[in-house]
Short mmCIF file of C-alpha atoms and ligand atoms in Angstrom, two decimals:
data_model
loop_
_atom_site.label_atom_id
_atom_site.label_comp_id
_atom_site.label_asym_id
_atom_site.label_seq_id
_atom_site.Cartn_x
_atom_site.Cartn_y
_atom_site.Cartn_z
CA MET A 897 0.00 0.00 0.00
CA LYS A 898 2.77 2.42 0.97
CA LYS A 899 4.59 1.71 -2.28
CA PHE A 900 1.43 2.38 -4.21
CA VAL A 901 0.96 5.74 -2.47
CA LEU A 902 4.56 6.73 -3.25
CA PHE A 903 4.10 5.74 -6.86
CA PHE A 904 0.93 7.81 -6.98
CA PHE A 905 2.77 10.89 -5.70
CA PHE A 906 5.51 10.30 -8.22
CA LEU A 907 2.92 10.33 -11.02
CA ILE A 908 1.30 13.51 -9.70
CA SER A 909 4.64 15.33 -9.59
CA ALA A 910 5.48 14.15 -13.11
CA TRP A 911 2.16 15.45 -14.36
CA ALA A 912 2.62 18.76 -12.63
CA GLU A 913 5.60 19.58 -14.87
CA PRO A 914 4.19 22.41 -17.01
CA LYS A 915 4.26 21.78 -20.75
CA LEU A 916 4.66 24.43 -23.40
CA LYS A 917 1.29 25.18 -24.96
CA VAL A 918 1.74 25.18 -28.70
CA VAL A 919 -0.76 26.03 -31.43
CA THR A 920 -0.13 25.02 -35.03
CA THR A 921 -2.30 25.89 -37.99
CA PHE A 922 -2.57 22.40 -39.54
CA SER A 923 -2.09 18.74 -38.58
CA ILE A 924 1.13 18.03 -40.54
CA LEU A 925 2.87 20.87 -38.71
CA ALA A 926 1.43 19.69 -35.37
CA ASP A 927 3.16 16.34 -35.84
CA LEU A 928 6.51 17.95 -36.73
CA VAL A 929 6.37 20.07 -33.54
CA GLU A 930 5.50 16.98 -31.48
CA GLN A 931 8.45 15.07 -32.98
CA VAL A 932 10.85 17.75 -31.71
CA GLY A 933 8.98 18.78 -28.55
CA GLY A 934 8.11 15.29 -27.26
CA ASP A 935 6.41 15.30 -23.88
CA ARG A 936 7.54 18.86 -23.08
CA VAL A 937 4.92 20.31 -25.43
CA GLU A 938 1.16 20.13 -25.69
CA VAL A 939 0.19 20.75 -29.31
CA VAL A 940 -3.20 21.85 -30.60
CA SER A 941 -3.86 22.12 -34.33
CA LEU A 942 -6.46 24.62 -35.56
CA VAL A 943 -7.22 22.69 -38.76
CA GLY A 944 -7.73 19.03 -37.92
CA GLU A 945 -7.04 15.69 -39.59
CA ASP A 946 -8.48 15.22 -43.09
CA GLN A 947 -9.55 18.89 -43.15
CA ASP A 948 -8.71 21.37 -45.88
CA PRO A 949 -6.55 24.26 -44.58
CA HIS A 950 -7.21 26.34 -47.74
CA MET A 951 -10.95 26.45 -47.02
CA TYR A 952 -10.76 26.72 -43.23
CA GLU A 953 -13.23 28.95 -41.44
CA PRO A 954 -11.91 29.86 -37.98
CA LYS A 955 -14.11 29.19 -34.97
CA PRO A 956 -14.53 31.53 -31.97
CA SER A 957 -12.80 28.87 -29.81
CA ASP A 958 -9.64 29.28 -31.95
CA ILE A 959 -9.16 32.79 -30.52
CA LYS A 960 -8.94 31.36 -27.01
CA LYS A 961 -6.50 28.65 -28.12
CA ILE A 962 -4.18 31.33 -29.54
CA THR A 963 -4.58 33.61 -26.51
CA ASP A 964 -3.59 30.70 -24.22
CA ALA A 965 -0.61 29.63 -26.35
CA ASP A 966 3.09 29.95 -25.42
CA LEU A 967 4.05 29.57 -29.09
CA VAL A 968 2.21 29.67 -32.42
CA PHE A 969 3.68 27.90 -35.45
CA ILE A 970 2.50 28.52 -39.01
CA ASN A 971 3.57 27.28 -42.44
CA GLY A 972 3.74 30.70 -44.12
CA LEU A 973 4.17 31.15 -47.91
CA GLY A 974 0.61 32.49 -48.04
CA PHE A 975 -0.93 29.21 -46.82
CA GLU A 976 -2.92 30.53 -43.86
CA GLY A 977 -4.71 33.59 -45.26
CA TRP A 978 -7.32 33.24 -42.52
CA LEU A 979 -4.85 33.40 -39.63
CA HIS A 980 -3.96 37.05 -39.29
CA ARG A 981 -7.44 38.16 -38.32
CA LEU A 982 -7.45 35.44 -35.66
CA ILE A 983 -4.13 36.63 -34.22
CA LYS A 984 -5.44 40.21 -34.13
CA SER A 985 -8.60 39.12 -32.31
CA SER A 986 -6.59 37.22 -29.71
CA ASN A 987 -4.39 38.63 -26.97
CA TYR A 988 -1.40 36.69 -28.18
CA LYS A 989 1.89 38.50 -27.59
CA GLY A 990 4.29 35.64 -28.18
CA ASP A 991 6.36 34.76 -31.24
CA LEU A 992 4.71 33.77 -34.50
CA ILE A 993 7.06 31.20 -35.99
CA ILE A 994 7.02 30.73 -39.75
CA VAL A 995 8.49 27.25 -40.18
CA SER A 996 9.09 27.66 -43.92
CA ASP A 997 11.61 30.47 -43.26
CA ALA A 998 14.75 29.76 -45.35
CA VAL A 999 12.86 27.40 -47.72
CA HIS A 1000 13.46 28.25 -51.37
CA PRO A 1001 9.89 28.90 -52.58
CA ARG A 1002 8.46 27.28 -55.70
CA LEU A 1003 6.79 29.97 -57.81
CA VAL A 1004 3.66 29.22 -59.82
CA PHE A 1005 1.98 31.37 -62.40
CA GLU A 1006 -1.76 31.61 -61.72
CA GLY A 1007 -2.68 34.92 -63.33
CA THR A 1008 0.13 36.42 -61.27
CA LEU A 1009 3.25 34.81 -59.86
CA ILE A 1010 2.51 33.26 -56.46
CA ARG A 1011 4.46 31.18 -53.96
CA ASP A 1012 3.45 27.53 -53.61
CA PRO A 1013 2.91 26.88 -49.88
CA HIS A 1014 3.15 23.03 -49.96
CA ALA A 1015 6.89 22.97 -49.19
CA TRP A 1016 6.60 20.07 -46.71
CA HIS A 1017 6.24 17.48 -49.51
CA SER A 1018 9.99 17.74 -50.09
CA ILE A 1019 11.91 16.11 -47.21
CA PRO A 1020 14.86 18.55 -47.43
CA ASN A 1021 12.31 21.30 -46.75
CA ALA A 1022 10.80 19.34 -43.84
CA LYS A 1023 14.30 19.33 -42.33
CA ILE A 1024 14.33 23.14 -42.56
CA TYR A 1025 10.95 23.14 -40.78
CA VAL A 1026 12.45 20.94 -38.03
CA THR A 1027 15.42 23.29 -37.60
CA ASN A 1028 13.09 26.31 -37.27
CA ILE A 1029 10.90 24.43 -34.78
CA LEU A 1030 13.96 23.44 -32.75
CA GLU A 1031 15.27 27.01 -32.59
CA ALA A 1032 11.89 28.36 -31.46
CA LEU A 1033 11.44 25.71 -28.74
CA LYS A 1034 14.97 26.27 -27.41
CA LYS A 1035 14.43 30.02 -27.29
CA ARG A 1036 11.14 29.70 -25.41
CA ASP A 1037 12.28 26.87 -23.10
CA PRO A 1038 16.11 26.98 -22.77
CA ALA A 1039 16.08 24.54 -19.83
CA SER A 1040 15.05 21.74 -22.21
CA LYS A 1041 17.63 22.61 -24.88
CA ASN A 1042 19.45 19.25 -24.78
CA TYR A 1043 16.20 17.31 -24.85
CA TYR A 1044 14.93 19.14 -27.95
CA GLU A 1045 18.28 18.91 -29.71
CA ALA A 1046 18.55 15.15 -29.19
CA ARG A 1047 15.03 14.59 -30.49
CA ALA A 1048 15.49 16.86 -33.52
CA GLN A 1049 18.75 15.13 -34.41
CA ALA A 1050 17.27 11.63 -34.22
CA TYR A 1051 14.23 12.67 -36.22
CA THR A 1052 16.32 14.41 -38.89
CA GLY A 1053 18.27 11.16 -39.29
CA THR A 1054 15.05 9.27 -39.96
CA LEU A 1055 13.98 11.91 -42.46
CA THR A 1056 17.31 11.62 -44.28
CA ASN A 1057 16.90 7.84 -44.57
CA LEU A 1058 13.45 8.17 -46.10
CA ASP A 1059 14.70 10.90 -48.46
CA HIS A 1060 17.40 8.53 -49.74
CA THR A 1061 14.94 5.67 -50.19
CA ILE A 1062 12.55 7.83 -52.22
CA ARG A 1063 15.38 9.08 -54.48
CA GLU A 1064 16.74 5.54 -55.03
CA GLU A 1065 13.37 4.06 -55.95
CA ILE A 1066 12.25 6.91 -58.22
CA ASP A 1067 15.64 6.88 -60.00
CA LYS A 1068 14.76 3.37 -61.20
CA ILE A 1069 11.62 4.63 -62.99
CA PRO A 1070 12.17 5.85 -66.59
CA PRO A 1071 11.55 9.64 -66.70
CA GLN A 1072 8.70 9.35 -69.27
CA ARG A 1073 6.70 7.28 -66.77
CA ARG A 1074 7.01 9.80 -63.98
CA LYS A 1075 3.70 11.57 -64.56
CA ILE A 1076 1.02 11.73 -61.88
CA ILE A 1077 -2.47 13.25 -61.80
CA THR A 1078 -3.73 14.72 -58.52
CA ALA A 1079 -6.68 16.92 -57.47
CA HIS A 1080 -4.81 20.17 -56.82
CA ASP A 1081 -1.25 21.38 -57.39
CA ALA A 1082 0.03 20.30 -53.95
CA PHE A 1083 2.97 18.10 -54.94
CA GLY A 1084 5.17 20.50 -56.90
CA TYR A 1085 7.94 20.46 -54.26
CA PHE A 1086 7.88 16.65 -54.24
CA GLY A 1087 8.07 16.78 -58.03
CA ASN A 1088 11.02 19.19 -58.08
CA THR A 1089 12.99 17.28 -55.44
CA TYR A 1090 12.40 13.74 -56.70
CA GLY A 1091 11.92 14.27 -60.44
CA VAL A 1092 8.20 13.55 -60.88
CA GLU A 1093 5.79 15.62 -62.96
CA PHE A 1094 2.46 16.34 -61.27
CA LEU A 1095 -0.58 17.48 -63.23
CA ALA A 1096 -3.80 18.73 -61.63
CA PRO A 1097 -7.10 20.30 -62.71
CA LYS A 1098 -6.85 22.83 -59.86
CA GLY A 1099 -4.08 25.23 -58.88
CA ILE A 1100 -2.19 25.53 -55.61
CA SER A 1101 -5.38 26.33 -53.67
CA THR A 1102 -8.49 24.18 -53.50
CA GLU A 1103 -10.66 27.30 -53.20
CA THR A 1104 -11.25 28.02 -56.88
CA GLU A 1105 -13.23 25.80 -59.25
CA ALA A 1106 -11.26 23.88 -61.87
CA LYS A 1107 -11.32 25.61 -65.26
CA VAL A 1108 -13.02 23.62 -68.02
CA GLN A 1109 -10.02 24.09 -70.31
CA ASN A 1110 -7.68 22.64 -67.65
CA VAL A 1111 -9.87 19.56 -67.33
CA VAL A 1112 -10.01 19.06 -71.12
CA ASP A 1113 -6.20 19.44 -71.38
CA LEU A 1114 -5.66 17.00 -68.56
CA ILE A 1115 -7.81 14.31 -70.19
CA LYS A 1116 -5.85 14.78 -73.43
CA LYS A 1117 -2.58 14.33 -71.54
CA ILE A 1118 -3.80 11.17 -69.81
CA ARG A 1119 -4.55 9.66 -73.23
CA LYS A 1120 -1.38 10.98 -74.90
CA TYR A 1121 1.02 9.78 -72.20
CA LYS A 1122 -1.05 6.65 -71.46
CA ILE A 1123 -1.28 7.61 -67.78
CA LYS A 1124 -2.93 4.71 -66.00
CA THR A 1125 -3.67 6.18 -62.60
CA VAL A 1126 -5.38 9.25 -61.19
CA PHE A 1127 -5.24 10.12 -57.50
CA ILE A 1128 -7.80 11.65 -55.21
CA GLU A 1129 -6.79 13.56 -52.06
CA ASN A 1130 -7.95 13.24 -48.48
CA ILE A 1131 -8.99 16.91 -48.35
CA ALA A 1132 -10.72 17.23 -51.74
CA ASP A 1133 -13.99 16.10 -53.32
CA PRO A 1134 -13.20 13.05 -55.49
CA LYS A 1135 -16.05 13.66 -57.97
CA LEU A 1136 -14.07 15.64 -60.57
CA LEU A 1137 -11.13 13.24 -60.44
CA ARG A 1138 -13.41 10.24 -60.94
CA GLN A 1139 -14.81 11.92 -64.04
CA ILE A 1140 -11.33 12.78 -65.35
CA ALA A 1141 -10.13 9.21 -64.82
CA LYS A 1142 -13.17 7.82 -66.62
CA GLU A 1143 -12.87 10.16 -69.61
CA GLY A 1144 -9.13 9.55 -69.90
CA GLY A 1145 -9.42 5.77 -69.56
CA ALA A 1146 -7.44 5.65 -66.29
CA THR A 1147 -8.25 4.13 -62.90
CA LEU A 1148 -8.14 5.69 -59.43
CA GLY A 1149 -4.88 4.91 -57.66
CA GLY A 1150 -6.05 5.69 -54.14
CA THR A 1151 -5.99 8.65 -51.79
CA LEU A 1152 -2.92 10.86 -51.43
CA TYR A 1153 -2.50 12.86 -48.22
CA SER A 1154 -1.70 16.38 -49.33
CA ASP A 1155 -2.51 19.12 -46.80
CA ALA A 1156 -3.65 17.13 -43.73
CA LEU A 1157 -2.78 13.92 -41.94
CA SER A 1158 -5.21 11.04 -41.48
CA SER A 1159 -6.45 10.07 -38.02
CA LYS A 1160 -3.77 8.49 -35.79
CA GLU A 1161 -5.10 5.01 -36.69
CA GLY A 1162 -5.17 5.79 -40.43
CA PRO A 1163 -2.37 5.26 -42.97
CA ALA A 1164 -0.97 8.81 -42.63
CA GLY A 1165 -1.16 9.57 -38.91
CA THR A 1166 2.26 11.25 -38.83
CA TYR A 1167 4.39 13.20 -41.33
CA LEU A 1168 6.69 10.19 -41.83
CA LYS A 1169 3.78 7.81 -42.35
CA MET A 1170 2.20 10.28 -44.78
CA MET A 1171 5.39 10.57 -46.87
CA ASN A 1172 5.87 6.80 -46.84
CA TYR A 1173 2.28 6.12 -47.79
CA ASN A 1174 2.13 8.70 -50.61
CA PHE A 1175 5.46 7.52 -51.96
CA GLY A 1176 4.28 3.87 -51.96
CA LEU A 1177 1.13 4.73 -53.94
CA LEU A 1178 3.02 6.94 -56.41
CA LEU A 1179 5.67 4.30 -57.01
CA LYS A 1180 3.06 1.63 -57.65
CA ALA A 1181 1.28 3.91 -60.14
CA MET A 1182 4.48 4.79 -62.02
CA LYS A 1183 5.38 1.12 -62.31
CA GLN A 1184 2.03 0.39 -63.98
CA TYR A 1185 2.85 2.25 -67.19
CA PRO A 1186 3.06 0.07 -70.33
ZN1 ZN B 755 -3.13 22.54 -50.82
#
C-alpha cells in the first residue's frame, strides 16, 4: 500500500511539470512540432485531420486557443490567409514562428506569380521546418535545450533515410513514366525534389473551381502519355477526379494525403507515415505504365 501511495505521488509530480502550450495551424505541422517537442509540449492544431486548410473557417474557440498559447507555429508562404485576423482578435503577444523560413519557394503562375505553400512534400524542406521548430522551442524553453536537440537530431536522421529511399526508388523509374495526376497542385515540391511531374485540374489552392479548359487538357494528356492512374486527395472532393479518370481511360490509384494527416489510426497519422504512404502509392502507379 505504501509503495502504491509513493508511486501515486511520483505520477502527480510528473504530471505537474508544465508543458509548453503550442498552437499550429494544420495537422502536418502539429506532428513535426510533437516530434521535436516530445512530452515537453502540448500541441493543438487549428485545422484538424483530413480537413482542408485552404478552405478553413476559424471558430470563436480558436481565438482562445491562440490567446492561451506559449508559441504559435504557421507554415507561411501564403498558406494561412485566414490566420492574421485570428491573431489580431486574440491577446497573443508571443512569437509567430514561420516554419518555412529559409525554404526556397516554388513559384507558380496563376494569373500572377505566387508562392506555392506546400513545401513540406519535399523532405529537405521538412528538415528546414524541423530546424526552425527546434530554434523556437529552445528560445522559449532553454532549460530543455538538450532534450529538444537530441530529439530533432534523431528525427532528422530518420527523415534523411526516407529521403534517400525515395530518391533511389524513383531513380529506377524511366523519366517518361514519372507523370502523376492529382486533385490540386500540392505536390510541386515533391516533383522538383524527386523528379516527378504532377498534373492537376486545380491550382495551388483548393478554393477556386477547376477551369473547363484545364480539365479538357488534362484528359488529353492522360490519353497521350497513357497515364494509368489518377489520385484523389484526403482533403478534396473526389467527384471531378473520378470523371477525369473515366474520360481519360485511367483508374483511381487511391488517396494521397496532401494538406492534412489522417487520423492516428489511419495510414498517414504522422508526417513520416504520410510521406511513406504517398510515396508507396506513387511508385506503384508509375510502375504500372506500359
Ligand atoms: Zn493545398
